[in-house]
């Protein structure tokens, strides 16, 4: 469903040029759960931004669900993010002035969904992440783990085909991290495709497929089967 | 408009900045609309028709100190010579000059005993039969003075006819009446032979601004005022010639205060113009402060919420959605400020009326102020809102 071919990303300032991604190739199939790891500065976030249509790429081709992203304008990209992609951020990125219900509602409002339907979906998602009954709480009244669950609920509310998680457990202690990870695994089992960027090797080992980014390229490709460390390095070029 | 509810609840939860801005808008609206109301009132008074041909009239004063001069004879000669100057249409001696805040006033009555009849305060102005024409006035009802009406020595007799302003006639005899009625000032009686609709007294800012009586009486005093009517484009030329000409005809006197009537009027309104300028400065100042306030608060809100805006973009908000979000938020704050401001303006207006001599607050003034403040606040929010709309969705994934 996600297909990147020879993607390059060049950041240019007056002084320096930085090649954040180069000849980046990746294919993600429907229903996969992938962990993307790599040292800091390797291009993980750039990959995530491009995959999530948060920033444009400089060269190559990217198709998401059969749609050529390069041909979309800003509004179309916004709409596509809204409809197909759910985001989970390291810092949760909840809107502090809105209560949980209103936070989860945000993407649904952007999609123009009617109030009644919004209410139904928000309540359903809150239930799913185990926070039913706390709809009128403000984010700062919750613990970190709870906040991240709200963020997951927000990502799920739009029923996305594709979930992008940026260090989803980076700000959580290990117990909460495990809870969030379990939640993600459940979601994946129910059919959502997930790409998770993390620097936590332990977490990465729990996903069926790992990708390592080094110097803006996919460095190796590792498969874990059934959570066991049956490591298999595959060619750099994947799914081309 | 489905965005309005979350905007309201967000404002409710972080209200300090918004409340300050609401107050600022309210105070500005209350002050500005009252100030503008006063400005409009003054402007209205300043631009009212006076009935005089202001652009072609000159007035001057002759102080005759040489007692040997036969003033009546000398003034006749003065006027004859003045009329020979190119551009001069009419010249005559008058008791005072309109619109200059100096002259005589009296109490008029419908009965010799003013306790019995109706009475009114009024200015009076006298000169010979050319008075009405020389001032550019038009008799609306009745007739102008004739040469036979004119009295030359008031010690012996008193004018028996008068032309009054419509305001005087209405006050004494009722709406639309007064022609051919008799007016009394003590034992002096005069018949109203003419009524003038558009005319102002010597005190155009006072409560007797519209009250004036014209009398056919020619005087020749040691302190004598004159008016000269010229063609409009030759007035300046004539003004320069008056003093040399008169002194050439006879020494032993001083010619002073040679002044155009529109200039005299402007002097009368100088304090009002100053007041208008001051009020407008305050209005502009307040306007700028409020605009800066709106601009600043929006800017601050955007800087504070950069990440939030990026997140909203990531969750599917279009640029235009973000732009509208800030516009809408600003509109909520502005409308609330307006609402409080209108109430404040009305209360302040009433208070001011009680304490100072100001006219009642015009609804038009509130409306115009409110409209201009809405426009101003929209302009102030456009740039920051555009900046917000241009925030990249990728800031959502930035860790700082």
XYZ file of C-alpha atoms in Angstrom:
640
model
C 0.000 0.000 0.000
C 2.974 2.323 0.554
C 5.544 2.373 -2.155
C 8.606 4.597 -2.219
C 11.006 4.464 -5.090
C 14.297 6.324 -5.210
C 13.012 8.993 -2.876
C 15.478 11.765 -2.204
C 15.165 14.649 0.176
C 17.478 17.597 0.087
C 17.388 20.298 2.750
C 18.934 23.458 1.551
C 19.901 26.494 3.571
C 22.095 29.376 2.475
C 25.155 27.735 3.935
C 24.725 23.998 3.564
C 22.924 21.311 1.697
C 21.881 18.240 3.578
C 20.861 15.073 1.831
C 18.436 13.656 4.410
C 17.244 10.766 2.245
C 18.857 9.323 -0.855
C 17.640 6.634 -3.237
C 15.256 5.547 -0.563
C 13.234 2.492 -1.492
C 10.538 0.865 0.566
C 7.341 -1.034 0.087
C 4.880 -1.658 2.854
C 2.105 -4.145 2.276
C -1.395 -3.879 3.628
C -1.624 -5.136 7.215
C 2.084 -4.977 8.014
C 3.563 -3.696 11.272
C 6.979 -2.237 10.649
C 9.479 -0.717 13.015
C 11.882 1.806 11.551
C 15.055 2.241 13.550
C 18.336 4.006 13.072
C 20.740 6.340 14.801
C 19.682 9.925 15.359
C 20.231 12.089 12.319
C 19.887 9.109 10.023
C 16.706 10.351 8.372
C 14.032 8.513 10.369
C 11.957 11.628 10.964
C 12.364 12.782 7.381
C 11.118 9.395 6.211
C 8.162 9.668 8.586
C 7.348 13.196 7.421
C 7.407 12.190 3.794
C 5.461 8.987 4.387
C 2.863 11.021 6.317
C 2.683 13.715 3.627
C 3.894 16.249 6.152
C 6.582 17.518 3.854
C 7.386 17.209 0.174
C 10.229 15.112 -1.191
C 12.813 16.343 -3.649
C 12.986 13.422 -6.079
C 11.691 9.922 -6.726
C 8.205 8.525 -6.625
C 5.862 7.854 -3.749
C 2.492 6.178 -4.098
C 0.152 5.649 -1.190
C -2.803 3.341 -1.734
C -2.254 3.720 -5.459
C -2.222 7.510 -5.381
C 0.827 9.296 -6.783
C 1.600 11.796 -4.019
C 3.805 13.938 -6.261
C 0.772 14.953 -8.273
C -1.254 16.258 -5.341
C -1.554 19.878 -4.300
C -1.488 21.054 -0.684
C -5.238 20.776 -0.169
C -5.362 17.284 -1.642
C -2.496 16.202 0.567
C -4.334 17.616 3.607
C -7.458 15.696 2.659
C -5.511 12.502 2.079
C -3.812 12.790 5.471
C -7.184 13.295 7.014
C -8.771 10.307 5.333
C -6.073 7.653 5.175
C -3.384 8.394 7.742
C -3.483 8.323 11.519
C -0.638 9.951 13.413
C 0.769 9.106 16.820
C 3.434 11.511 18.005
C 6.165 11.167 20.569
C 4.912 14.218 22.489
C 1.268 13.127 22.097
C 0.451 16.530 20.543
C -2.924 16.817 22.183
C -4.464 20.286 22.103
C -4.265 21.471 25.705
C -7.291 23.799 25.551
C -9.605 21.074 24.301
C -10.965 18.221 26.387
C -10.448 14.582 25.331
C -13.698 14.427 23.397
C -12.897 17.615 21.471
C -9.350 16.445 20.810
C -10.469 13.183 19.281
C -13.101 15.034 17.324
C -10.592 17.310 15.550
C -9.854 15.149 12.477
C -13.537 14.228 12.199
C -14.513 17.896 12.079
C -11.955 18.479 9.343
C -13.578 15.681 7.406
C -16.966 17.345 7.805
C -18.595 14.474 9.676
C -21.940 15.286 11.307
C -22.090 15.850 15.071
C -24.092 12.717 15.824
C -21.732 10.457 13.939
C -18.744 12.201 15.502
C -20.090 11.566 18.971
C -20.577 7.887 18.210
C -17.082 7.454 16.845
C -15.364 9.439 19.594
C -17.070 7.412 22.293
C -16.215 4.196 20.523
C -12.540 5.152 20.250
C -12.346 6.271 23.869
C -13.753 2.887 24.839
C -11.245 1.135 22.641
C -8.301 2.785 24.430
C -9.869 2.256 27.835
C -10.725 5.866 28.642
C -14.495 5.823 28.356
C -16.100 8.170 30.864
C -13.224 10.624 30.829
C -14.348 12.477 27.705
C -14.595 15.819 29.482
C -11.168 15.687 31.101
C -8.411 17.941 29.864
C -5.161 16.364 28.610
C -3.131 17.767 31.516
C -5.351 15.871 33.956
C -4.081 12.551 32.549
C -0.839 10.627 32.896
C 1.538 10.339 29.959
C 0.369 6.873 29.075
C -3.245 7.927 29.187
C -2.481 10.928 27.013
C -0.832 8.712 24.443
C -3.881 6.479 24.467
C -6.010 9.530 23.745
C -3.674 10.363 20.881
C -4.106 6.832 19.588
C -7.868 7.184 19.909
C -7.617 10.412 17.880
C -5.580 8.630 15.230
C -8.117 5.810 15.120
C -11.226 7.992 15.035
C -10.857 8.636 11.337
C -10.545 4.897 10.682
C -7.248 5.287 8.820
C -5.817 2.625 6.542
C -2.379 3.509 7.709
C -1.006 4.427 11.124
C 2.245 6.349 11.467
C 3.775 6.348 14.917
C 6.729 8.579 15.788
C 8.481 7.233 18.886
C 5.068 6.480 20.433
C 6.603 5.293 23.678
C 9.544 7.687 23.790
C 8.071 9.800 26.558
C 6.655 6.938 28.605
C 8.021 4.735 31.352
C 8.486 1.065 30.511
C 5.171 -0.132 31.960
C 3.154 2.394 30.052
C 5.296 1.836 26.976
C 4.392 -1.823 27.062
C 0.696 -1.019 27.414
C 0.805 1.312 24.412
C 2.741 -1.243 22.407
C 0.175 -3.889 23.226
C -2.545 -1.562 22.038
C -0.723 -1.020 18.756
C -0.310 -4.753 18.291
C -4.016 -5.245 18.824
C -4.759 -2.613 16.235
C -2.433 -4.270 13.782
C -4.077 -7.612 14.372
C -7.410 -6.065 13.519
C -6.012 -5.046 10.151
C -4.415 -1.575 10.450
C -1.100 -1.108 8.694
C 1.395 0.454 11.095
C 4.754 2.054 10.544
C 6.506 2.914 13.766
C 9.663 4.955 14.042
C 11.613 4.143 17.184
C 15.128 4.036 18.518
C 14.125 1.436 21.083
C 15.548 -1.870 19.865
C 13.508 -3.853 22.359
C 10.289 -2.386 21.040
C 11.439 -2.889 17.477
C 12.049 -6.548 18.152
C 8.378 -7.014 18.952
C 7.320 -6.072 15.407
C 7.331 -8.590 12.566
C 9.464 -6.451 10.286
C 12.306 -4.037 11.003
C 13.914 -1.474 8.794
C 17.093 0.330 9.647
C 17.870 3.697 8.175
C 21.498 4.748 8.024
C 22.619 7.910 6.265
C 19.285 8.384 4.584
C 19.078 4.909 3.087
C 17.496 1.624 4.081
C 20.489 -0.177 5.542
C 19.168 -3.613 6.154
C 15.952 -5.451 6.391
C 15.234 -7.730 9.280
C 12.404 -10.109 9.865
C 11.416 -11.265 13.269
C 9.089 -14.137 13.281
C 6.871 -14.768 16.237
C 8.926 -12.324 18.241
C 12.028 -14.529 18.014
C 15.321 -13.132 16.961
C 15.537 -15.026 13.711
C 17.435 -12.376 11.965
C 17.715 -12.344 8.255
C 19.409 -9.624 6.378
C 17.973 -8.924 2.999
C 19.116 -6.753 0.168
C 19.201 -3.072 0.518
C 16.717 -2.614 -2.235
C 13.403 -3.743 -1.013
C 10.237 -4.535 -2.891
C 11.305 -2.623 -5.978
C -19.040 27.148 11.136
C -18.711 23.837 12.952
C -15.369 25.151 14.251
C -16.967 27.745 16.493
C -17.769 25.471 19.421
C -14.224 24.187 20.043
C -12.945 27.746 19.567
C -15.303 28.935 22.264
C -14.352 26.185 24.679
C -10.647 26.744 24.025
C -11.094 30.484 24.672
C -12.970 29.695 27.857
C -10.047 27.639 29.128
C -7.282 30.144 28.368
C -9.070 33.368 28.809
C -6.657 35.915 30.271
C -5.355 37.271 26.980
C -8.765 37.148 25.386
C -10.432 38.936 28.292
C -7.846 41.707 28.187
C -8.424 42.137 24.503
C -12.204 42.096 24.927
C -11.865 44.849 27.524
C -9.566 46.835 25.300
C -11.978 46.614 22.403
C -14.900 47.496 24.656
C -13.157 50.529 26.143
C -11.993 51.702 22.751
C -15.480 51.380 21.322
C -17.030 53.232 24.250
C -14.519 56.095 24.150
C -14.235 56.372 20.400
C -17.963 56.370 19.735
C -18.513 59.111 22.295
C -15.591 61.122 20.969
C -16.843 60.708 17.418
C -20.321 61.755 18.465
C -18.912 65.005 19.841
C -16.808 65.472 16.713
C -19.846 64.963 14.469
C -21.861 67.430 16.537
C -19.165 70.099 16.299
C -18.637 69.485 12.615
C -22.355 69.746 12.103
C -22.447 73.118 13.849
C -19.406 74.347 11.940
C -20.804 73.426 8.567
C -24.336 74.694 9.115
C -25.575 77.280 6.652
C -25.266 80.765 8.121
C -27.132 82.533 5.328
C -24.288 85.026 4.916
C -22.215 85.371 1.797
C -19.119 84.530 3.820
C -16.690 84.467 0.915
C -17.397 88.000 -0.300
C -17.816 90.004 2.877
C -15.184 92.125 4.639
C -15.661 93.787 7.996
C -13.614 96.527 9.587
C -13.673 98.896 12.509
C -13.078 102.671 12.495
C -12.140 104.329 15.754
C -12.453 108.087 15.306
C -10.483 109.916 17.980
C -10.430 113.376 16.413
C -13.530 115.040 17.851
C -13.580 117.673 15.097
C -14.534 115.110 12.506
C -18.224 115.057 11.528
C -18.550 111.316 11.615
C -21.862 110.980 9.752
C -20.568 113.078 6.900
C -17.165 111.402 6.888
C -18.661 107.878 6.822
C -20.890 108.838 3.890
C -17.825 109.979 2.004
C -15.917 106.812 3.016
C -18.661 104.608 1.684
C -19.036 106.568 -1.523
C -15.306 106.263 -2.205
C -15.224 102.609 -1.229
C -17.991 101.844 -3.701
C -15.863 103.361 -6.428
C -13.214 100.668 -5.886
C -13.394 97.893 -8.480
C -15.079 94.823 -7.045
C -17.017 96.571 -4.261
C -20.744 95.931 -4.458
C -22.039 97.429 -1.223
C -20.718 99.039 1.951
C -22.463 100.194 5.113
C -22.098 100.912 8.811
C -23.390 98.159 11.096
C -23.872 97.755 14.812
C -21.890 94.533 14.893
C -20.495 91.837 12.641
C -22.280 88.471 12.425
C -20.565 85.281 13.629
C -17.886 87.185 15.587
C -19.189 86.602 19.121
C -19.477 90.334 19.738
C -22.535 92.542 19.462
C -25.747 93.385 21.239
C -28.554 91.199 22.449
C -31.873 91.941 24.094
C -35.054 90.373 25.249
C -37.965 90.569 22.875
C -41.560 90.130 23.839
C -45.001 89.992 22.311
C -46.192 92.550 24.830
C -44.695 95.789 26.179
C -44.858 94.139 29.567
C -42.640 91.141 29.050
C -44.216 89.394 32.012
C -47.532 89.296 30.153
C -46.425 88.171 26.739
C -44.120 85.524 25.404
C -40.503 86.527 25.262
C -37.220 85.372 23.758
C -33.567 86.353 23.911
C -32.093 87.441 20.639
C -29.162 89.215 19.083
C -29.852 92.412 17.137
C -28.048 93.915 14.216
C -28.735 97.222 12.545
C -27.705 99.131 9.475
C -29.382 100.978 6.634
C -31.748 99.533 4.031
C -28.889 97.772 2.193
C -28.165 95.555 5.229
C -29.932 92.371 4.056
C -28.515 92.515 0.538
C -24.992 93.424 1.633
C -24.815 90.404 3.910
C -26.097 88.113 1.172
C -29.245 87.225 3.162
C -32.588 86.361 1.613
C -35.933 87.439 3.033
C -38.056 84.283 2.956
C -41.387 85.830 3.848
C -42.507 89.478 3.680
C -40.287 92.261 2.348
C -36.835 93.801 2.682
C -36.239 97.276 4.213
C -36.699 100.354 2.015
C -34.951 103.695 2.278
C -38.039 105.123 3.977
C -37.789 102.624 6.819
C -34.333 103.792 7.870
C -33.928 105.843 11.033
C -30.820 108.036 11.190
C -30.961 109.381 14.684
C -32.066 106.943 17.314
C -32.169 109.577 20.012
C -35.121 111.135 18.258
C -36.948 108.084 17.024
C -36.765 104.304 16.940
C -37.250 101.979 13.926
C -40.869 100.906 13.576
C -40.168 97.863 11.437
C -37.951 94.825 11.859
C -36.902 91.696 10.014
C -36.535 88.666 12.287
C -35.083 85.208 11.988
C -37.529 82.316 11.677
C -36.432 81.075 15.089
C -37.432 84.332 16.751
C -40.794 84.454 14.939
C -41.533 80.843 15.861
C -40.568 81.354 19.490
C -42.798 84.392 19.882
C -45.752 83.668 17.653
C -45.737 79.941 16.998
C -44.584 77.752 14.139
C -44.803 79.557 10.768
C -46.392 82.700 12.220
C -45.085 86.165 13.026
C -45.296 88.237 9.836
C -46.998 91.613 10.463
C -47.064 90.970 14.200
C -45.535 93.506 16.584
C -42.501 92.841 18.722
C -41.605 94.847 21.809
C -38.419 95.637 23.573
C -39.588 97.577 26.531
C -41.664 100.403 25.108
C -40.136 100.255 21.661
C -42.454 98.515 19.228
C -41.609 97.300 15.762
C -43.699 95.522 13.159
C -42.273 92.346 11.669
C -42.153 93.062 7.942
C -39.930 90.174 6.960
C -38.752 86.760 8.132
C -35.455 85.109 7.172
C -35.205 81.303 7.348
C -31.430 80.876 7.175
C -29.499 83.238 9.389
C -27.183 83.009 12.403
C -26.656 85.530 15.152
C -23.311 86.902 16.297
C -22.996 83.861 18.594
C -23.332 80.796 16.330
C -22.300 78.357 19.096
C -24.673 79.655 21.744
C -28.267 78.820 22.524
C -29.329 81.974 20.661
C -27.418 80.930 17.532
C -30.556 81.189 15.396
C -32.091 84.228 17.086
C -31.484 87.565 15.363
C -33.451 90.736 14.703
C -32.441 93.161 11.938
C -33.351 96.833 12.334
C -33.159 99.708 9.806
C -31.042 102.096 11.815
C -27.925 103.898 10.716
C -25.494 105.053 13.345
C -22.266 107.043 13.226
C -20.335 106.408 16.406
C -16.730 106.940 17.389
C -16.339 103.200 17.453
C -18.069 102.166 14.275
C -18.094 98.828 12.503
C -18.621 98.425 8.772
C -19.245 95.626 6.319
C -18.257 95.648 2.667
C -19.603 93.235 0.082
C -17.327 92.576 -2.853
C -17.169 90.150 -5.694
C -15.654 86.913 -4.456
C -12.460 87.050 -6.500
C -11.696 90.724 -5.833
C -12.130 90.592 -2.091
C -8.449 90.173 -1.229
C -7.543 93.152 -3.374
C -10.226 95.332 -1.788
C -9.132 94.277 1.697
C -5.651 95.687 1.102
C -7.007 99.000 -0.140
C -9.453 99.806 2.671
C -7.100 101.206 5.284
C -4.944 103.398 2.957
C -8.043 104.714 1.241
C -9.830 105.685 4.445
C -6.758 107.289 5.998
C -6.184 109.234 2.828
C -9.714 110.604 3.071
C -9.272 111.669 6.673
C -6.683 111.314 9.382
C -7.626 111.503 13.019
C -8.863 107.961 13.177
C -7.673 104.392 13.241
C -8.820 101.679 10.833
C -8.495 98.219 12.301
C -9.693 94.618 12.240
C -10.019 94.494 8.460
C -11.118 90.878 8.196
C -12.857 88.499 5.836
C -16.117 87.114 7.235
C -15.134 83.490 6.632
C -11.923 84.191 8.576
C -13.940 85.681 11.449
C -16.142 82.604 11.442
C -13.069 80.342 11.480
C -11.729 82.272 14.506
C -15.044 81.786 16.283
C -14.735 78.026 15.726
C -10.991 77.803 16.472
C -11.526 76.130 19.843
C -13.883 73.607 18.246
C -11.354 72.779 15.582
C -8.739 72.273 18.268
C -11.163 70.033 20.174
C -11.888 68.034 17.015
C -8.184 67.645 16.306
C -7.515 66.478 19.844
C -10.387 64.035 19.854
C -9.392 62.627 16.493
C -5.795 62.220 17.720
C -7.095 60.278 20.707
C -9.325 58.183 18.472
C -6.474 57.369 16.115
C -4.178 56.609 19.034
C -6.710 54.276 20.651
C -7.378 52.647 17.308
C -3.703 51.941 16.743
C -3.276 50.591 20.278
C -6.212 48.239 19.852
C -5.038 47.108 16.441
C -1.597 46.416 17.901
C -3.272 44.535 20.737
C -5.141 42.291 18.355
C -2.080 41.857 16.187
C 0.067 41.077 19.231
C -2.317 38.638 20.833
C -2.819 36.727 17.606
C 0.923 36.676 17.021
C 1.518 35.440 20.542
C -1.200 32.812 20.231
C 0.327 31.557 17.031
C 3.858 31.373 18.410
C 2.544 29.587 21.445
C 0.538 27.192 19.331
C 2.980 26.489 16.488
C 3.088 22.809 17.349
C -0.656 22.653 17.747
C -1.141 24.248 14.347
C 1.296 21.760 12.815
C -0.628 18.939 14.482
C -3.925 20.254 13.159
C -2.403 20.402 9.686
C -1.142 16.824 10.109
C -4.621 15.732 11.150
C -5.999 17.089 7.895
C -6.607 20.825 8.286
C -6.094 22.720 5.071
C -4.226 26.029 5.080
C -7.525 27.791 4.624
C -8.958 25.933 7.635
C -6.188 27.285 9.861
C -6.601 30.777 8.412
C -10.335 30.692 9.088
C -9.745 29.314 12.575
C -7.802 32.425 13.597
C -10.175 34.781 11.839
C -13.082 33.164 13.610
C -11.336 33.250 16.945
C -10.636 36.938 16.452
C -14.241 37.539 15.459
C -15.499 35.898 18.644
C -13.252 38.119 20.758
C -14.080 41.255 18.752
C -17.836 40.638 18.850
C -17.769 40.135 22.583
C -15.757 43.341 22.977
C -18.239 45.140 20.727
C -21.191 43.982 22.770
C -19.684 45.163 26.041
C -18.404 48.285 24.295
C -21.855 49.314 23.023
C -23.314 49.018 26.491
C -20.320 50.912 27.886
C -20.655 53.599 25.230
C -24.313 54.186 26.062
C -23.603 54.380 29.786
C -20.631 56.681 29.245
C -22.656 58.878 26.891
C -25.366 59.301 29.483
C -22.785 60.063 32.173
C -21.029 62.638 29.984
C -24.333 64.316 29.176
C -25.027 64.667 32.879
C -21.649 66.177 33.681
C -20.708 68.176 30.585
C -22.557 70.083 27.925
C -22.381 67.402 25.246
C -25.073 66.302 22.823
C -26.759 62.912 23.214
C -24.731 60.034 21.783
C -25.603 59.372 18.157
C -26.449 55.749 17.331
C -24.807 56.414 14.003
C -21.571 57.155 15.805
C -21.661 53.801 17.636
C -22.475 51.982 14.426
C -19.716 53.675 12.426
C -17.175 53.086 15.190
C -18.183 49.431 15.480
C -17.917 48.901 11.717
C -14.520 50.552 11.514
C -13.288 48.519 14.471
C -14.421 45.281 12.842
C -12.591 46.260 9.669
C -9.527 47.271 11.662
C -9.487 44.056 13.679
C -9.818 41.997 10.501
C -6.860 43.811 8.983
C -4.861 43.343 12.179
C -5.481 39.591 12.195
C -4.886 38.926 8.490
C -1.096 38.848 8.580
C -0.718 36.636 11.683
C -3.465 34.301 10.444
C -1.694 33.958 7.117
C 1.522 33.205 8.956
C -0.295 30.511 10.942
C -1.701 29.001 7.786
C 1.805 28.717 6.383
C 3.154 26.712 9.310
C 4.312 23.375 7.944
C 2.553 20.234 9.140
C 6.003 18.741 9.706
C 6.457 20.782 12.917
C 4.151 18.178 14.473
C 6.998 15.665 14.507
C 9.648 18.071 15.740
C 10.686 17.192 19.247
C 11.168 20.802 20.365
